[in-house]
Amino acid sequence: MPLPTGDRLAAAYLLGIADDAMVYAQRLGEWLTNAPQIEEDMALANISLDLLGQARGLYPHIGILDGTGRSEDDFAMLRDEREWRNVQLVEQSLAGFGFEMARLLWFSTYQAELYAAASASSDETFRGVAAKAVKEVAYHHDHARQWALRLGDGTEESHRRMQEALEAVLPFLAELFEDDPVSVAATEAGVGVLPSSLHDAVVARVTGIVEEATLALPNDSMWRSRGGRQGVHSAPMGYLLAEMQHLARSHRGATW
Amino acid sequence: MTRTHTAPAYVEAAVGAVPDPEIPVLTIADLGIVRSVVADESTGVVEVVVTPTYSGCPAMEAITAHVSHVCRSAGWEPRVTTRLSPAWTTDWMSEEGKDKLRRFGIAPPTHTAADGPVRVTLGRRLVECPRCGSTDTVELARFGSTACKALRRCEACRETFDEFKTL
């Protein structure tokens, strides 16, 4: 498939950013009433809401850029699995609190660097969403950092489980920093941020926290996820969409 | 048909006086989220530009609806737009707003250095208890009852209180 150009290229690039936020917002929302303490219910729901806000800021703009005029609901509720451009990290099912903190630590650090770099984007909406989000993401990052420290440098049990969590998220990290054709072209066009350019800063920040938490970054995993930015997803994605989209698809145009 | 509407200054003030739905002691002007209100007498249209406090702030829809209602009640046709850039900061909150927050029992945000990095170190800032004024307070939860608030406890009077997070 030929690469889109102009506004359509910007739309294709921004869709990946928006979908990461939307899908992770949905996953984090699942923690409500399931977190280990009520403060965590609140924290994860708050973070989810911030991410939802990022997606909502981008979707209508993408709908204008790609010429379809789609609304935020069209993007969130009426697209099938192969049309989603999020990395597979964010679609993975809940797998315990340690896993969530490991995922949030990597993802929030990635977003912090991405949104800081987006201040140089030629796309005004992307710059605006990023300038807003970068301050919120600093809170997300600090939340994950504190839990990584507390669990890593906690009891023998919490240390072991946090270490296992770092290993469990590892196969999904490469996708965050992969220079897919759309991101490369969007970077050349002045809109995007080259994913690989974020790698060193993100790894350095996470490594510092992991070491302070008396944990160790695991060695490279034997396999890695691929294809999220091209619409190829893992098994949990279908279930996530089914739950998220069920109402909107069963009752078209429902409002409340 | 000719429209009858109130004076531009009236509707402009009325828009700013709309209360925040989550923290009703604050007006949206106190919060600093109203970026501009321009009433055009020739068209009868009021252009209102608001900026959200947080990306996903669920109060935005209620605020937009209330602003539109206030304009219509004053005989004007509202046009409310949301602007993300430049991003809202708690530095835009008025001093009067901060006083109102304190009296309401919410510790106001502390000042941020312009363009500086957001400080997010736990428990290192001095936050005054809005009830007894002691700075001997600790953070209980970074994420409180709304996106913009954290939960703290005063070690002097032992009361818990909300803090408006510095952003």
Tab-separated table of C-alpha atoms in Angstrom:
chain	number	residue	atom	x	y	z
A	1	MET	CA	0.000	0.000	0.000
A	2	PRO	CA	1.486	3.362	-0.955
A	3	LEU	CA	2.185	5.799	1.841
A	4	PRO	CA	-0.306	8.630	2.217
A	5	THR	CA	0.976	12.160	1.731
A	6	GLY	CA	0.150	15.618	3.049
A	7	ASP	CA	-2.732	15.838	5.489
A	8	ARG	CA	-3.519	12.149	5.101
A	9	LEU	CA	-0.003	11.286	6.177
A	10	ALA	CA	-0.377	13.474	9.262
A	11	ALA	CA	-3.699	11.767	9.971
A	12	ALA	CA	-2.169	8.304	9.668
A	13	TYR	CA	0.646	9.249	12.032
A	14	LEU	CA	-1.550	10.931	14.637
A	15	LEU	CA	-3.943	7.986	14.630
A	16	GLY	CA	-1.234	5.844	16.217
A	17	ILE	CA	-0.731	8.385	18.989
A	18	ALA	CA	-4.471	8.775	19.591
A	19	ASP	CA	-5.137	5.026	19.520
A	20	ASP	CA	-2.391	4.351	22.076
A	21	ALA	CA	-4.114	6.797	24.427
A	22	MET	CA	-7.638	5.519	23.730
A	23	VAL	CA	-6.855	1.833	24.171
A	24	TYR	CA	-4.789	2.350	27.296
A	25	ALA	CA	-7.544	4.557	28.717
A	26	GLN	CA	-9.951	1.658	28.242
A	27	ARG	CA	-7.602	-0.834	29.893
A	28	LEU	CA	-6.888	1.407	32.856
A	29	GLY	CA	-10.604	1.961	33.317
A	30	GLU	CA	-10.920	-1.754	34.053
A	31	TRP	CA	-9.044	-1.166	37.310
A	32	LEU	CA	-11.975	0.771	38.735
A	33	THR	CA	-13.243	-1.245	41.730
A	34	ASN	CA	-10.470	-3.783	41.118
A	35	ALA	CA	-7.375	-1.951	42.341
A	36	PRO	CA	-5.724	-2.988	45.613
A	37	GLN	CA	-6.974	0.122	47.415
A	38	ILE	CA	-9.502	2.844	46.746
A	39	GLU	CA	-6.787	5.463	46.186
A	40	GLU	CA	-5.548	3.312	43.319
A	41	ASP	CA	-9.031	3.053	41.844
A	42	MET	CA	-9.017	6.836	41.777
A	43	ALA	CA	-5.481	7.196	40.507
A	44	LEU	CA	-5.818	4.755	37.622
A	45	ALA	CA	-9.207	6.142	36.653
A	46	ASN	CA	-7.754	9.657	36.687
A	47	ILE	CA	-4.888	8.587	34.468
A	48	SER	CA	-7.365	6.842	32.201
A	49	LEU	CA	-9.369	10.050	31.947
A	50	ASP	CA	-6.286	12.078	31.004
A	51	LEU	CA	-5.504	9.582	28.248
A	52	LEU	CA	-9.093	9.663	27.024
A	53	GLY	CA	-8.765	13.435	26.843
A	54	GLN	CA	-5.678	13.128	24.664
A	55	ALA	CA	-7.526	10.837	22.263
A	56	ARG	CA	-10.555	13.117	22.180
A	57	GLY	CA	-8.311	16.067	21.380
A	58	LEU	CA	-6.842	14.268	18.389
A	59	TYR	CA	-9.661	12.227	16.806
A	60	PRO	CA	-11.810	15.051	15.375
A	61	HIS	CA	-8.658	16.681	14.004
A	62	ILE	CA	-7.643	13.392	12.350
A	63	GLY	CA	-11.133	13.153	10.868
A	64	ILE	CA	-10.603	16.546	9.219
A	65	LEU	CA	-7.086	15.752	8.021
A	66	ASP	CA	-8.036	12.429	6.426
A	67	GLY	CA	-11.049	13.962	4.700
A	68	THR	CA	-13.587	11.562	6.223
A	69	GLY	CA	-14.989	14.059	8.727
A	70	ARG	CA	-15.299	11.268	11.276
A	71	SER	CA	-16.183	12.244	14.846
A	72	GLU	CA	-14.437	11.075	17.996
A	73	ASP	CA	-17.173	8.481	18.494
A	74	ASP	CA	-16.759	7.209	14.936
A	75	PHE	CA	-13.087	6.611	15.634
A	76	ALA	CA	-13.531	5.029	19.048
A	77	MET	CA	-16.693	3.047	18.549
A	78	LEU	CA	-17.042	2.133	14.893
A	79	ARG	CA	-13.633	0.898	13.773
A	80	ASP	CA	-12.726	-2.763	13.546
A	81	GLU	CA	-9.570	-4.285	14.906
A	82	ARG	CA	-7.445	-3.965	11.773
A	83	GLU	CA	-8.131	-0.232	11.607
A	84	TRP	CA	-6.539	0.455	14.997
A	85	ARG	CA	-2.958	1.720	15.039
A	86	ASN	CA	-1.990	1.375	18.723
A	87	VAL	CA	1.043	-0.571	19.884
A	88	GLN	CA	0.269	-3.960	21.377
A	89	LEU	CA	1.623	-2.975	24.812
A	90	VAL	CA	-1.492	-0.993	25.657
A	91	GLU	CA	-4.007	-3.621	24.563
A	92	GLN	CA	-2.644	-6.410	26.764
A	93	SER	CA	-5.133	-7.678	29.334
A	94	LEU	CA	-4.781	-6.737	32.973
A	95	ALA	CA	-2.218	-9.026	34.549
A	96	GLY	CA	-1.833	-7.855	38.110
A	97	PHE	CA	-0.878	-4.584	39.741
A	98	GLY	CA	2.869	-5.056	39.281
A	99	PHE	CA	2.380	-5.573	35.552
A	100	GLU	CA	0.289	-2.408	35.408
A	101	MET	CA	2.935	-0.339	37.145
A	102	ALA	CA	5.633	-1.728	34.853
A	103	ARG	CA	3.490	-0.960	31.801
A	104	LEU	CA	2.613	2.511	33.097
A	105	LEU	CA	6.237	3.254	33.918
A	106	TRP	CA	7.362	2.533	30.362
A	107	PHE	CA	4.354	4.023	28.644
A	108	SER	CA	4.235	7.250	30.664
A	109	THR	CA	7.973	7.772	30.196
A	110	TYR	CA	7.554	7.181	26.466
A	111	GLN	CA	4.645	9.642	26.313
A	112	ALA	CA	6.560	12.216	28.369
A	113	GLU	CA	9.428	12.190	25.866
A	114	LEU	CA	7.102	12.020	22.860
A	115	TYR	CA	4.980	14.964	23.938
A	116	ALA	CA	8.002	17.036	24.887
A	117	ALA	CA	9.422	16.466	21.398
A	118	ALA	CA	6.037	17.215	19.805
A	119	SER	CA	6.452	20.876	20.728
A	120	ALA	CA	8.437	21.114	17.468
A	121	SER	CA	5.676	19.566	15.327
A	122	SER	CA	4.247	21.603	12.470
A	123	ASP	CA	0.749	20.381	13.395
A	124	GLU	CA	-0.860	22.949	15.668
A	125	THR	CA	-3.422	20.572	17.190
A	126	PHE	CA	-0.781	17.966	17.966
A	127	ARG	CA	1.344	20.666	19.610
A	128	GLY	CA	-1.640	21.816	21.668
A	129	VAL	CA	-2.633	18.333	22.829
A	130	ALA	CA	1.004	17.553	23.606
A	131	ALA	CA	1.613	20.759	25.566
A	132	LYS	CA	-1.425	19.964	27.689
A	133	ALA	CA	-0.647	16.271	28.076
A	134	VAL	CA	3.020	16.623	28.898
A	135	LYS	CA	2.219	18.110	32.299
A	136	GLU	CA	-0.366	15.431	33.093
A	137	VAL	CA	1.902	12.633	31.970
A	138	ALA	CA	4.524	13.850	34.451
A	139	TYR	CA	2.049	12.875	37.174
A	140	HIS	CA	1.417	9.463	35.568
A	141	HIS	CA	5.124	8.849	35.364
A	142	ASP	CA	5.678	9.814	38.969
A	143	HIS	CA	2.865	7.543	40.093
A	144	ALA	CA	4.415	4.547	38.359
A	145	ARG	CA	7.850	5.546	39.625
A	146	GLN	CA	6.708	5.620	43.231
A	147	TRP	CA	5.103	2.207	42.984
A	148	ALA	CA	8.120	0.724	41.231
A	149	LEU	CA	10.296	2.017	44.081
A	150	ARG	CA	7.925	0.870	46.786
A	151	LEU	CA	7.413	-2.600	45.360
A	152	GLY	CA	10.964	-3.145	44.128
A	153	ASP	CA	12.531	-1.965	47.344
A	154	GLY	CA	9.790	-3.495	49.493
A	155	THR	CA	9.419	-7.054	50.685
A	156	GLU	CA	11.003	-10.117	49.120
A	157	GLU	CA	7.630	-10.988	47.618
A	158	SER	CA	6.916	-7.536	46.191
A	159	HIS	CA	10.460	-7.344	44.800
A	160	ARG	CA	10.103	-10.705	43.061
A	161	ARG	CA	6.742	-9.806	41.562
A	162	MET	CA	7.846	-6.353	40.355
A	163	GLN	CA	10.872	-7.959	38.718
A	164	GLU	CA	8.594	-10.493	37.012
A	165	ALA	CA	6.410	-7.616	35.824
A	166	LEU	CA	9.375	-5.859	34.201
A	167	GLU	CA	10.091	-9.089	32.350
A	168	ALA	CA	6.462	-9.512	31.320
A	169	VAL	CA	6.226	-6.098	29.591
A	170	LEU	CA	9.612	-6.382	27.895
A	171	PRO	CA	8.492	-8.101	24.652
A	172	PHE	CA	6.093	-5.226	23.962
A	173	LEU	CA	8.529	-2.333	24.288
A	174	ALA	CA	10.325	-2.507	20.942
A	175	GLU	CA	7.188	-1.414	19.114
A	176	LEU	CA	7.228	1.944	20.917
A	177	PHE	CA	10.567	2.835	19.361
A	178	GLU	CA	10.160	1.262	15.960
A	179	ASP	CA	10.457	3.528	12.937
A	180	ASP	CA	7.467	2.390	10.915
A	181	PRO	CA	7.107	3.925	7.418
A	182	VAL	CA	4.322	6.295	8.432
A	183	SER	CA	6.266	7.704	11.400
A	184	VAL	CA	9.398	8.141	9.289
A	185	ALA	CA	7.503	9.973	6.548
A	186	ALA	CA	5.568	12.069	9.068
A	187	THR	CA	8.824	13.047	10.746
A	188	GLU	CA	10.296	14.077	7.407
A	189	ALA	CA	7.160	16.127	6.794
A	190	GLY	CA	7.717	17.966	10.089
A	191	VAL	CA	4.591	16.605	11.790
A	192	GLY	CA	5.824	13.563	13.638
A	193	VAL	CA	8.480	12.534	16.108
A	194	LEU	CA	10.783	9.721	15.030
A	195	PRO	CA	10.059	6.846	17.449
A	196	SER	CA	13.663	5.639	17.609
A	197	SER	CA	14.807	9.133	18.630
A	198	LEU	CA	12.963	8.679	21.939
A	199	HIS	CA	14.569	5.354	22.811
A	200	ASP	CA	17.721	6.404	24.635
A	201	ALA	CA	16.084	9.031	26.823
A	202	VAL	CA	13.223	6.738	27.813
A	203	VAL	CA	15.503	3.805	28.583
A	204	ALA	CA	17.826	6.040	30.620
A	205	ARG	CA	14.966	7.364	32.744
A	206	VAL	CA	13.437	3.944	33.344
A	207	THR	CA	16.825	2.387	34.060
A	208	GLY	CA	17.512	4.974	36.736
A	209	ILE	CA	14.222	4.185	38.458
A	210	VAL	CA	14.647	0.425	38.119
A	211	GLU	CA	18.080	0.597	39.698
A	212	GLU	CA	16.893	2.827	42.507
A	213	ALA	CA	14.161	0.255	43.140
A	214	THR	CA	16.892	-2.411	43.521
A	215	LEU	CA	15.484	-4.152	40.455
A	216	ALA	CA	17.256	-5.065	37.245
A	217	LEU	CA	16.246	-4.373	33.667
A	218	PRO	CA	15.839	-7.810	32.103
A	219	ASN	CA	17.916	-8.862	29.118
A	220	ASP	CA	16.296	-8.675	25.720
A	221	SER	CA	13.433	-11.103	25.403
A	222	MET	CA	13.390	-14.073	23.049
A	223	TRP	CA	10.478	-12.610	21.095
A	224	ARG	CA	8.865	-9.239	20.539
A	225	SER	CA	5.485	-7.927	19.437
A	226	ARG	CA	5.122	-6.437	15.984
A	227	GLY	CA	2.583	-4.780	13.772
A	228	GLY	CA	0.357	-2.682	16.022
A	229	ARG	CA	1.027	0.433	13.951
A	230	GLN	CA	-0.009	-1.515	10.837
A	231	GLY	CA	-3.237	-2.726	12.428
A	232	VAL	CA	-2.028	-6.169	13.462
A	233	HIS	CA	-3.091	-6.905	17.016
A	234	SER	CA	-2.892	-9.600	19.634
A	235	ALA	CA	-5.754	-11.732	20.932
A	236	PRO	CA	-6.859	-9.409	23.789
A	237	MET	CA	-7.597	-6.548	21.362
A	238	GLY	CA	-10.766	-8.096	19.964
A	239	TYR	CA	-12.202	-8.598	23.430
A	240	LEU	CA	-11.292	-5.040	24.421
A	241	LEU	CA	-13.080	-3.625	21.384
A	242	ALA	CA	-16.091	-5.872	21.915
A	243	GLU	CA	-16.565	-4.539	25.417
A	244	MET	CA	-15.808	-0.926	24.528
A	245	GLN	CA	-17.906	-0.790	21.357
A	246	HIS	CA	-20.784	-3.063	22.223
A	247	LEU	CA	-23.244	-0.428	23.339
A	248	ALA	CA	-22.505	2.056	20.579
A	249	ARG	CA	-22.837	-0.640	17.911
A	250	SER	CA	-25.944	-2.298	19.311
A	251	HIS	CA	-27.754	0.994	19.741
A	252	ARG	CA	-26.575	3.246	16.913
A	253	GLY	CA	-26.754	6.905	17.796
A	254	ALA	CA	-27.571	6.220	21.440
A	255	THR	CA	-27.083	9.225	23.684
A	256	TRP	CA	-27.554	9.687	27.399
B	1	MET	CA	-36.570	39.883	13.120
B	2	THR	CA	-34.637	42.053	15.465
B	3	ARG	CA	-33.073	40.526	18.505
B	4	THR	CA	-33.096	42.187	21.834
B	5	HIS	CA	-30.087	41.523	23.897
B	6	THR	CA	-28.382	42.909	26.950
B	7	ALA	CA	-25.300	45.105	26.899
B	8	PRO	CA	-22.077	43.377	25.798
B	9	ALA	CA	-20.434	44.106	29.142
B	10	TYR	CA	-23.300	42.385	30.911
B	11	VAL	CA	-23.059	39.110	29.032
B	12	GLU	CA	-19.277	39.163	29.164
B	13	ALA	CA	-19.406	39.428	32.946
B	14	ALA	CA	-22.165	36.818	33.183
B	15	VAL	CA	-20.057	34.283	31.285
B	16	GLY	CA	-17.108	34.782	33.620
B	17	ALA	CA	-19.391	34.356	36.618
B	18	VAL	CA	-20.454	30.814	35.634
B	19	PRO	CA	-19.475	28.529	38.534
B	20	ASP	CA	-17.217	25.529	38.128
B	21	PRO	CA	-19.490	22.463	38.432
B	22	GLU	CA	-16.999	20.544	40.588
B	23	ILE	CA	-15.877	23.421	42.807
B	24	PRO	CA	-18.843	25.791	42.795
B	25	VAL	CA	-17.167	28.441	44.964
B	26	LEU	CA	-14.969	29.203	41.962
B	27	THR	CA	-16.178	30.950	38.861
B	28	ILE	CA	-14.690	29.959	35.550
B	29	ALA	CA	-13.081	33.414	35.461
B	30	ASP	CA	-11.410	32.696	38.832
B	31	LEU	CA	-10.100	29.436	37.409
B	32	GLY	CA	-8.611	31.264	34.457
B	33	ILE	CA	-10.155	28.920	31.898
B	34	VAL	CA	-12.055	31.663	30.049
B	35	ARG	CA	-9.569	32.877	27.488
B	36	SER	CA	-11.820	35.447	25.865
B	37	VAL	CA	-15.409	36.639	25.697
B	38	VAL	CA	-16.324	38.906	22.811
B	39	ALA	CA	-19.889	40.073	22.312
B	40	ASP	CA	-20.564	41.484	18.848
B	41	GLU	CA	-23.541	43.846	18.861
B	42	SER	CA	-23.944	43.799	15.095
B	43	THR	CA	-24.550	40.041	14.998
B	44	GLY	CA	-25.810	39.356	18.513
B	45	VAL	CA	-23.233	36.598	18.827
B	46	VAL	CA	-20.978	36.044	21.831
B	47	GLU	CA	-17.724	34.266	21.049
B	48	VAL	CA	-16.450	32.456	24.125
B	49	VAL	CA	-13.103	30.659	24.161
B	50	VAL	CA	-12.438	28.268	27.028
B	51	THR	CA	-9.482	26.036	27.754
B	52	PRO	CA	-9.782	22.802	29.757
B	53	THR	CA	-7.916	22.349	33.028
B	54	TYR	CA	-7.174	18.703	32.233
B	55	SER	CA	-7.332	16.973	28.841
B	56	GLY	CA	-10.137	14.695	29.913
B	57	CYS	CA	-11.903	17.056	32.293
B	58	PRO	CA	-15.525	15.825	32.300
B	59	ALA	CA	-16.714	19.206	33.571
B	60	MET	CA	-16.021	20.849	30.207
B	61	GLU	CA	-19.335	19.760	28.734
B	62	ALA	CA	-21.271	21.056	31.732
B	63	ILE	CA	-19.359	24.336	31.588
B	64	THR	CA	-20.024	24.745	27.869
B	65	ALA	CA	-23.718	24.038	28.384
B	66	HIS	CA	-23.946	26.498	31.279
B	67	VAL	CA	-22.131	29.227	29.357
B	68	SER	CA	-24.502	28.762	26.410
B	69	HIS	CA	-27.485	28.927	28.720
B	70	VAL	CA	-26.246	32.129	30.369
B	71	CYS	CA	-25.704	33.778	26.974
B	72	ARG	CA	-29.137	32.799	25.685
B	73	SER	CA	-30.779	34.014	28.886
B	74	ALA	CA	-29.132	37.375	28.281
B	75	GLY	CA	-30.444	37.449	24.717
B	76	TRP	CA	-27.235	36.484	22.954
B	77	GLU	CA	-26.368	33.649	20.603
B	78	PRO	CA	-23.424	31.733	22.078
B	79	ARG	CA	-20.527	30.308	20.123
B	80	VAL	CA	-18.304	28.394	22.520
B	81	THR	CA	-15.008	26.988	21.336
B	82	THR	CA	-12.379	25.010	23.200
B	83	ARG	CA	-8.762	25.953	22.769
B	84	LEU	CA	-5.966	23.693	23.990
B	85	SER	CA	-3.012	25.907	23.249
B	86	PRO	CA	-1.485	27.553	25.204
B	87	ALA	CA	-2.161	24.926	27.832
B	88	TRP	CA	-3.896	25.987	31.014
B	89	THR	CA	-1.762	26.317	34.106
B	90	THR	CA	-2.765	26.865	37.722
B	91	ASP	CA	-0.795	30.119	37.491
B	92	TRP	CA	-3.816	31.506	35.641
B	93	MET	CA	-5.996	31.102	38.709
B	94	SER	CA	-6.781	34.489	40.237
B	95	GLU	CA	-5.603	35.396	43.725
B	96	GLU	CA	-9.236	35.862	44.642
B	97	GLY	CA	-9.894	32.339	43.384
B	98	LYS	CA	-7.105	30.967	45.556
B	99	ASP	CA	-8.589	32.705	48.606
B	100	LYS	CA	-12.004	31.261	47.828
B	101	LEU	CA	-10.503	27.786	47.531
B	102	ARG	CA	-8.769	28.123	50.897
B	103	ARG	CA	-11.962	29.266	52.585
B	104	PHE	CA	-13.796	26.341	50.956
B	105	GLY	CA	-11.295	23.934	52.543
B	106	ILE	CA	-9.153	23.199	49.491
B	107	ALA	CA	-5.461	24.074	49.548
B	108	PRO	CA	-4.788	26.284	46.497
B	109	PRO	CA	-2.097	25.398	43.962
B	110	THR	CA	1.399	26.676	44.575
B	111	HIS	CA	3.153	28.824	42.035
B	112	THR	CA	5.030	27.143	39.189
B	113	ALA	CA	8.082	28.636	37.557
B	114	ALA	CA	7.152	29.803	34.081
B	115	ASP	CA	8.315	27.267	31.483
B	116	GLY	CA	10.043	25.271	34.201
B	117	PRO	CA	9.619	21.534	34.592
B	118	VAL	CA	6.649	20.354	36.612
B	119	ARG	CA	7.790	19.344	40.071
B	120	VAL	CA	6.316	16.042	41.040
B	121	THR	CA	8.414	14.962	43.979
B	122	LEU	CA	6.245	13.482	46.674
B	123	GLY	CA	5.799	15.373	49.913
B	124	ARG	CA	8.630	17.861	49.456
B	125	ARG	CA	6.475	20.928	48.927
B	126	LEU	CA	5.082	22.942	51.787
B	127	VAL	CA	1.315	22.809	51.572
B	128	GLU	CA	-0.702	24.693	54.135
B	129	CYS	CA	-3.667	23.064	55.789
B	130	PRO	CA	-6.676	25.202	54.741
B	131	ARG	CA	-8.245	24.628	58.170
B	132	CYS	CA	-5.506	25.366	60.687
B	133	GLY	CA	-2.731	26.834	58.542
B	134	SER	CA	-0.097	24.301	59.587
B	135	THR	CA	2.409	23.299	56.926
B	136	ASP	CA	2.902	19.952	58.626
B	137	THR	CA	0.854	18.092	56.020
B	138	VAL	CA	1.403	14.867	54.091
B	139	GLU	CA	0.111	13.588	50.797
B	140	LEU	CA	-2.256	10.626	51.044
B	141	ALA	CA	-3.091	10.237	47.378
B	142	ARG	CA	-1.733	12.026	44.350
B	143	PHE	CA	-4.998	11.511	42.470
B	144	GLY	CA	-8.042	12.751	44.351
B	145	SER	CA	-11.776	13.079	43.836
B	146	THR	CA	-11.367	14.980	40.588
B	147	ALA	CA	-8.586	15.168	38.020
B	148	CYS	CA	-7.375	18.467	39.447
B	149	LYS	CA	-7.137	17.505	43.117
B	150	ALA	CA	-4.890	15.475	45.420
B	151	LEU	CA	-5.741	14.262	48.906
B	152	ARG	CA	-3.662	15.341	51.915
B	153	ARG	CA	-3.784	15.121	55.702
B	154	CYS	CA	-2.774	17.737	58.220
B	155	GLU	CA	-0.571	16.268	60.957
B	156	ALA	CA	-1.417	19.178	63.288
B	157	CYS	CA	-5.229	19.097	63.253
B	158	ARG	CA	-5.465	15.570	61.773
B	159	GLU	CA	-8.046	16.618	59.184
B	160	THR	CA	-7.857	15.386	55.614
B	161	PHE	CA	-8.248	17.971	52.882
B	162	ASP	CA	-8.125	18.352	49.113
B	163	GLU	CA	-5.290	20.155	47.421
B	164	PHE	CA	-5.691	21.742	44.005
B	165	LYS	CA	-2.759	20.230	42.128
B	166	THR	CA	-0.202	22.565	40.661
B	167	LEU	CA	-0.108	22.138	36.914
